[in-house]
Short mmCIF file of N, CA and C in Angstrom, two decimals:
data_model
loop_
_atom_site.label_atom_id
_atom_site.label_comp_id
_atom_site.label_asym_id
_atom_site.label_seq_id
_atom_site.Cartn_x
_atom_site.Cartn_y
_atom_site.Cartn_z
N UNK A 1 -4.75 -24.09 -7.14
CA UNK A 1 -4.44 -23.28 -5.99
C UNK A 1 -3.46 -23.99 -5.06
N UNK A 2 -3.77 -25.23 -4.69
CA UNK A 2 -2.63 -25.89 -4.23
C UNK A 2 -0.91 -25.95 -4.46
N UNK A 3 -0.94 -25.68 -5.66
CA UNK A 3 0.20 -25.80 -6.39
C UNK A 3 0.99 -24.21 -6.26
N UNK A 4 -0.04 -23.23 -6.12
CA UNK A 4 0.31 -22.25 -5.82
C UNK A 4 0.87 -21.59 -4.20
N UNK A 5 0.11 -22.66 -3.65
CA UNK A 5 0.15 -22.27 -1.86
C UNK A 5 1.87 -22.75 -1.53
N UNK A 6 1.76 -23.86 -2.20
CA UNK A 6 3.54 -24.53 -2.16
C UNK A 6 4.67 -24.34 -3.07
N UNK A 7 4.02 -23.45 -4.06
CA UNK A 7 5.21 -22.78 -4.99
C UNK A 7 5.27 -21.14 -4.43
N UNK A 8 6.05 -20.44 -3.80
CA UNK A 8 6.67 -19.09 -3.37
C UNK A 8 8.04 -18.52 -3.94
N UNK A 9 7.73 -18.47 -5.00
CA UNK A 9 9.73 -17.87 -5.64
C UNK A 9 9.56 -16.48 -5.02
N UNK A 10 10.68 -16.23 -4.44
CA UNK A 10 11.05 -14.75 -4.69
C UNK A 10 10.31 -13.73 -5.56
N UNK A 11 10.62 -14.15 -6.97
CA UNK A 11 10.31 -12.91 -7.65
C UNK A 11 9.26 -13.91 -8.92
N UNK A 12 8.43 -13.61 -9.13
CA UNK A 12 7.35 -13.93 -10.67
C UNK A 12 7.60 -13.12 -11.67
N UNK A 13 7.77 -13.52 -12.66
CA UNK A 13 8.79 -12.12 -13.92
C UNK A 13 8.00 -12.67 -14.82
N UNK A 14 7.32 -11.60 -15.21
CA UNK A 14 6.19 -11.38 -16.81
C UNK A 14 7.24 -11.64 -17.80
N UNK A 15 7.42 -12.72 -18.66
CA UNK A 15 7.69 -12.06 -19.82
C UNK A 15 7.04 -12.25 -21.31
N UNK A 16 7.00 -12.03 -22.49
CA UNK A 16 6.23 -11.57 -23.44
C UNK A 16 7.72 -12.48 -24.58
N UNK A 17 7.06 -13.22 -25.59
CA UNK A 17 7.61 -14.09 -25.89
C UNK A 17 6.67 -14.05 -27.34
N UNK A 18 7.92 -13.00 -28.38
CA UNK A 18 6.55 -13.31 -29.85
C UNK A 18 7.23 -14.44 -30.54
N UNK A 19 6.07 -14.74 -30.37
CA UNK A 19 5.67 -16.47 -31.60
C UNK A 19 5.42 -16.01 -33.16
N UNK A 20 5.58 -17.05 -34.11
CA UNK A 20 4.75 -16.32 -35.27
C UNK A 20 3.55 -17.27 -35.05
N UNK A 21 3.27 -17.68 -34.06
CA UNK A 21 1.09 -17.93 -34.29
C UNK A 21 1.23 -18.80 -32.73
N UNK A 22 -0.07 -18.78 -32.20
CA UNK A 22 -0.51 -19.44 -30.94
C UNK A 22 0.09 -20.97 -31.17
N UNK A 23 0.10 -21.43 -32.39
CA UNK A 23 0.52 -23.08 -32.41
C UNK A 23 1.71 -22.99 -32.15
N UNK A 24 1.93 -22.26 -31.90
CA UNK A 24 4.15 -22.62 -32.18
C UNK A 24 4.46 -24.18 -31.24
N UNK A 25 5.06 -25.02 -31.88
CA UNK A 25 4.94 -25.99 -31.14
C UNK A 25 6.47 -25.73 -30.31
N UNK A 26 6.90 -24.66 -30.72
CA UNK A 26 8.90 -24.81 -29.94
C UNK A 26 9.10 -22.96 -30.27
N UNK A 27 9.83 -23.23 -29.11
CA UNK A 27 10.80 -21.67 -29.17
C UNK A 27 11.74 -21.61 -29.91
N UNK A 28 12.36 -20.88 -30.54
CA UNK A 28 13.19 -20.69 -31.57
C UNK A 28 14.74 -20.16 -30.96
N UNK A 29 15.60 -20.13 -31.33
CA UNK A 29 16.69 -19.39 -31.14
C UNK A 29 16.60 -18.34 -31.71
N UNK A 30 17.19 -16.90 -31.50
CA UNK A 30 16.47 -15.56 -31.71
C UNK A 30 15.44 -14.92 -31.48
N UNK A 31 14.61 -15.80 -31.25
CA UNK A 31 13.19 -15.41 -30.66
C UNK A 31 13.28 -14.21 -30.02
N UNK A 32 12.56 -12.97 -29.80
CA UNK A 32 12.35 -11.66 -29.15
C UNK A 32 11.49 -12.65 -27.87
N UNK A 33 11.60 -12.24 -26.59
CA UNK A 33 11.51 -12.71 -25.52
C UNK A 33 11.41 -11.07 -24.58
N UNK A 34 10.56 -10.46 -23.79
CA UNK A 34 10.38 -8.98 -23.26
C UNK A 34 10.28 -9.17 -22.07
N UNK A 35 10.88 -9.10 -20.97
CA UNK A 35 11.30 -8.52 -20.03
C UNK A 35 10.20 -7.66 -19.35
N UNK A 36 9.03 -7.96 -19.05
CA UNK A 36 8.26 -6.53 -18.28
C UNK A 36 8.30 -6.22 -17.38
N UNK A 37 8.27 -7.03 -16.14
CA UNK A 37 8.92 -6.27 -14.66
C UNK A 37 8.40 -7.81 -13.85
N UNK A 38 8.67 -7.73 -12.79
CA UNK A 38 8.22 -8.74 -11.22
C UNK A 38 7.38 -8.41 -10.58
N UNK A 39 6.95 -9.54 -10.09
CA UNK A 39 6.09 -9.20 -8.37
C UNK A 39 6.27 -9.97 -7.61
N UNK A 40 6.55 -9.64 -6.10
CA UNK A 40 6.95 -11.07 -5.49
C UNK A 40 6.02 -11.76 -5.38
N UNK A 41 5.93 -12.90 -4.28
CA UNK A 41 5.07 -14.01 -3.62
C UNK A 41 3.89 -13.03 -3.29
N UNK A 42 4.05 -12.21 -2.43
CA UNK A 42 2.56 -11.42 -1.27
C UNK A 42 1.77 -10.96 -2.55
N UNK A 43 2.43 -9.98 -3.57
CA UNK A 43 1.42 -9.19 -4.47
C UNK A 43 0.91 -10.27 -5.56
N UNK A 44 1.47 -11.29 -5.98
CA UNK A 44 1.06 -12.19 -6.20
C UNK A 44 -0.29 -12.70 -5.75
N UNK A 45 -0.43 -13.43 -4.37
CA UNK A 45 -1.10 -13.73 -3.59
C UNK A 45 -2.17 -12.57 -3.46
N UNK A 46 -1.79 -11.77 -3.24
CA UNK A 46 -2.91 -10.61 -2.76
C UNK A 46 -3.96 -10.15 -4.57
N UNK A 47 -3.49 -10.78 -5.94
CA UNK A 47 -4.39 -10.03 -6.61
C UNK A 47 -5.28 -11.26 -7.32
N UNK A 48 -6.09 -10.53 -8.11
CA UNK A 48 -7.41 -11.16 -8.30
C UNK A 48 -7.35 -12.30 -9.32
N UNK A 49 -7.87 -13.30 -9.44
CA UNK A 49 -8.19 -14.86 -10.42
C UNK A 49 -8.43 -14.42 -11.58
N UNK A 50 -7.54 -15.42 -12.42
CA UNK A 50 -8.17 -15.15 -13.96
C UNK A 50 -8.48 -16.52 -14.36
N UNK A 51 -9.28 -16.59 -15.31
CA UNK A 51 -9.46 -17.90 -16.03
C UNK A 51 -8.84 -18.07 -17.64
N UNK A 52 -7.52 -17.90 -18.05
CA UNK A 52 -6.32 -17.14 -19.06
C UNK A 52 -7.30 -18.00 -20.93
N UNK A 53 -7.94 -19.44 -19.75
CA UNK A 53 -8.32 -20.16 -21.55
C UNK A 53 -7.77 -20.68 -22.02
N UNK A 54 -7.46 -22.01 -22.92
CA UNK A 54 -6.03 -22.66 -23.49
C UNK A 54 -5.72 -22.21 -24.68
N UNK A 55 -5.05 -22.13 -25.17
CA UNK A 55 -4.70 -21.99 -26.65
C UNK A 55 -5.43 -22.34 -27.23
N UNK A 56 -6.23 -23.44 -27.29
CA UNK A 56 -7.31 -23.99 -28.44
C UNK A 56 -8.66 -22.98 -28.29
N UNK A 57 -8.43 -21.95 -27.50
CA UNK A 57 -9.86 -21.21 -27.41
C UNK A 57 -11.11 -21.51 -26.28
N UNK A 58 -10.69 -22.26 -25.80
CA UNK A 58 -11.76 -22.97 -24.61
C UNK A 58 -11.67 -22.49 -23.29
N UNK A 59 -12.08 -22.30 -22.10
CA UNK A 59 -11.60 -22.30 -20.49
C UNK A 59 -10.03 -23.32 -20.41
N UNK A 60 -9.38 -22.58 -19.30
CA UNK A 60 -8.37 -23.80 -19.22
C UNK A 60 -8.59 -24.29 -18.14
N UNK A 61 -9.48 -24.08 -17.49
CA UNK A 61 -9.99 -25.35 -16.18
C UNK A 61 -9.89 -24.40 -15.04
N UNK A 62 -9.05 -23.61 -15.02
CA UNK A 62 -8.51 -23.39 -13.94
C UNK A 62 -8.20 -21.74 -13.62
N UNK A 63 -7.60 -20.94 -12.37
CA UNK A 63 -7.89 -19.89 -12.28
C UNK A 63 -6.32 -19.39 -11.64
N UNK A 64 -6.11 -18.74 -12.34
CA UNK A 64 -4.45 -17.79 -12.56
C UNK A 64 -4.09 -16.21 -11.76
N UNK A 65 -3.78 -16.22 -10.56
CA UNK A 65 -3.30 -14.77 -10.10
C UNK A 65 -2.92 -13.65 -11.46
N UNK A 66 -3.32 -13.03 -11.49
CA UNK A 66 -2.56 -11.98 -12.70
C UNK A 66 -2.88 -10.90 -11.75
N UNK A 67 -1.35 -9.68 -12.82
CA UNK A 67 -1.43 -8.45 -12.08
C UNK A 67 -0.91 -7.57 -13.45
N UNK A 68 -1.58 -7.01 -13.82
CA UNK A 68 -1.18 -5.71 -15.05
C UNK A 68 -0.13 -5.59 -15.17
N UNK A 69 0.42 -5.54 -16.34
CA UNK A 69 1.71 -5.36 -16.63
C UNK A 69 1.54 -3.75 -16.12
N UNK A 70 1.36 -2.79 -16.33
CA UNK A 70 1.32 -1.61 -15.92
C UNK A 70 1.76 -1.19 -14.44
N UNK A 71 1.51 -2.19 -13.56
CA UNK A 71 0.94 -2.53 -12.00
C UNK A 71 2.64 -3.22 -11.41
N UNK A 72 3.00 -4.09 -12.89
CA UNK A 72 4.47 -4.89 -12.13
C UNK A 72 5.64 -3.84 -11.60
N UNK A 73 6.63 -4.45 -11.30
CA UNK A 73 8.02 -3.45 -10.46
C UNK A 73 8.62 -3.84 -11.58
N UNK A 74 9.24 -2.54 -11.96
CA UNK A 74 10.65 -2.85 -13.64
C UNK A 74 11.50 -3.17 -12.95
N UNK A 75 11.95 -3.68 -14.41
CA UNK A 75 13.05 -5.20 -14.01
C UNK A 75 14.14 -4.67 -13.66
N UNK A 76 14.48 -3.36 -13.70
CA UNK A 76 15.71 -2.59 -13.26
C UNK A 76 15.97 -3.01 -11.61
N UNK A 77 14.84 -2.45 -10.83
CA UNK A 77 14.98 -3.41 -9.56
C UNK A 77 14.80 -4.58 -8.63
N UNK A 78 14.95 -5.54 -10.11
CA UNK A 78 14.98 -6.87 -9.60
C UNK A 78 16.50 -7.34 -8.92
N UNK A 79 17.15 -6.98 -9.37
CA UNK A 79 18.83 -7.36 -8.61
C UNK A 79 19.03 -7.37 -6.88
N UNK A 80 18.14 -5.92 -6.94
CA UNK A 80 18.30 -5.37 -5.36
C UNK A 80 17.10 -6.06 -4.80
N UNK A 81 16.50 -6.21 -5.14
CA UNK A 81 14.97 -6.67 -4.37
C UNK A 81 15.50 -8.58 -4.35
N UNK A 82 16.08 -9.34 -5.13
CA UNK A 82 16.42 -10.52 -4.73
C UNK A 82 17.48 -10.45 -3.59
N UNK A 83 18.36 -9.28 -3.66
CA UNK A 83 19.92 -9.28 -2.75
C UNK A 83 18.55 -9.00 -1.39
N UNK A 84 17.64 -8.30 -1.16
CA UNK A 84 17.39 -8.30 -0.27
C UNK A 84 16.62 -9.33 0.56
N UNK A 85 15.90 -9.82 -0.40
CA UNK A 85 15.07 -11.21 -0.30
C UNK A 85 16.27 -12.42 0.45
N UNK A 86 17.40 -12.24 -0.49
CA UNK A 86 17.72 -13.08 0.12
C UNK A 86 18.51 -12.93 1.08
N UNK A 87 18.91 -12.01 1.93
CA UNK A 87 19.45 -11.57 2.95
C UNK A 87 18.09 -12.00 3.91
N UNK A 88 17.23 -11.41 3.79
CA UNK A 88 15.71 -12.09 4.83
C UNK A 88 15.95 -13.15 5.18
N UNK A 89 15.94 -14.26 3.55
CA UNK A 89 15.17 -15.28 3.96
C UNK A 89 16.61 -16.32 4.61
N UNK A 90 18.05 -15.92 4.52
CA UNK A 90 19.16 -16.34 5.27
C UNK A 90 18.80 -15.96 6.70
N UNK A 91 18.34 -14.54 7.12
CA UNK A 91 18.13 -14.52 8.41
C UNK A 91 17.06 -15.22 8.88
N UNK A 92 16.37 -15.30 8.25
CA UNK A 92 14.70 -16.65 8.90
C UNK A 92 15.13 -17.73 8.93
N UNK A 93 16.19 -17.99 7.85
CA UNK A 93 16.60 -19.89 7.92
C UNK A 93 17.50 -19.99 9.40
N UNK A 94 18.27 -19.33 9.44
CA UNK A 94 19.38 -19.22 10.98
C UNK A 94 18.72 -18.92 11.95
N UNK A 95 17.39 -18.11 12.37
CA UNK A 95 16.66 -18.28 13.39
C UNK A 95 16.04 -19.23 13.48
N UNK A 96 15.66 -20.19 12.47
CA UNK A 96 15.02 -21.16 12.82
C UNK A 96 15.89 -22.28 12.87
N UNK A 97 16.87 -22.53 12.41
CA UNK A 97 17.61 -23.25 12.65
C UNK A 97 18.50 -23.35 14.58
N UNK A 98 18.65 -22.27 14.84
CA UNK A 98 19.15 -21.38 16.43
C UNK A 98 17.31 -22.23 17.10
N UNK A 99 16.63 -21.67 16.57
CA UNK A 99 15.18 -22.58 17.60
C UNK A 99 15.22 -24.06 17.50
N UNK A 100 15.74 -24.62 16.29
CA UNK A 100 15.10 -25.93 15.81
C UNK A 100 16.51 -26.70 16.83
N UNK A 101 17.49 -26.04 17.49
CA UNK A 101 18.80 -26.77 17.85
C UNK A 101 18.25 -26.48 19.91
N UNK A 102 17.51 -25.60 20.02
CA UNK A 102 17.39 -25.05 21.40
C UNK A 102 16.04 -25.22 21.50
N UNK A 103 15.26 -26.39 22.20
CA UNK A 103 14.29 -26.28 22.37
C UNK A 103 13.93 -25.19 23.31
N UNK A 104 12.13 -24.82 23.18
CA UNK A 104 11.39 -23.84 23.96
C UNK A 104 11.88 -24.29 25.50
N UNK A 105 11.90 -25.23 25.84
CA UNK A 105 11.88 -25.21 27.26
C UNK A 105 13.61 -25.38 28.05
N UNK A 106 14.22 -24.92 26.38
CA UNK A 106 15.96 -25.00 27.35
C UNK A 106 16.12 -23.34 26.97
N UNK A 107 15.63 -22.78 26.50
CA UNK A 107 15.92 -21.27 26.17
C UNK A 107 16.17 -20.45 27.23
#
C-alpha cells in the first residue's frame, strides 16, 4: 500500500498479454499484447483489494486495487483524458510554484 500511496500515474492501462503458459520466462517479439481500457489514480484508489496469488499458485503476500475490465474507460479516450490531465496538473504545478515564490504573509 505504501508503494501505492506514492505511485499516482495519470492513467493505469489493463493490458492482456498471451503467453504460451504461466512460466514464460520472457516476452517474445510478436507477442499479441490487448489493449483494454484505463483508469486514473482516484478510481483506482476508490476500488476494492485483491489478493491476485503468484504464478506458482500460492497467495502473493499482498493486496492489489483491481477494477473489471468491463468497468475500465476504452482506450479510445485515453489521448484526451491525458491532454487534459495534463493541462491540470501544469496548472497545479504554476500555482504552486506562484505560492512557493510569494510567501502567505507577502500576498
Amino acid at each position: 500500500e505504501d508503494y501505492a500511496k506514492k505511485r499516482k500515474p495519470a492513467a493505469y492501462v489493463q493490458v492482456i498479454i498471451d503467453l504460451p503458459s504461466p512460466q514464460a520466462a520472457e516476452i517474445l517479439p510478436g507477442t499479441t499484447a490487448i489493449l483494454c481500457g484505463f483508469a486514473d489514480a482516484a478510481a483506482v484508489d476508490a476500488a476494492p483489494k485483491k489478493d491476485f496469488g503468484s504464478k506458482f499458485g500460492s497467495d502473493g503476500g499482498y493486496l492489489c486495487h483491481f477494477i473489471r475490465i468491463d468497468q475500465l474507460r476504452p482506450m479510445a479516450e485515453l489521448a484526451a483524458f491525458l491532454k487534459t490531465y495534463h493541462l491540470q496538473s501544469t496548472h497545479k504545478s504554476t500555482i504552486q510554484r506562484i505560492r512557493n515564490a510569494f510567501p502567505a504573509n507577502h500576498r
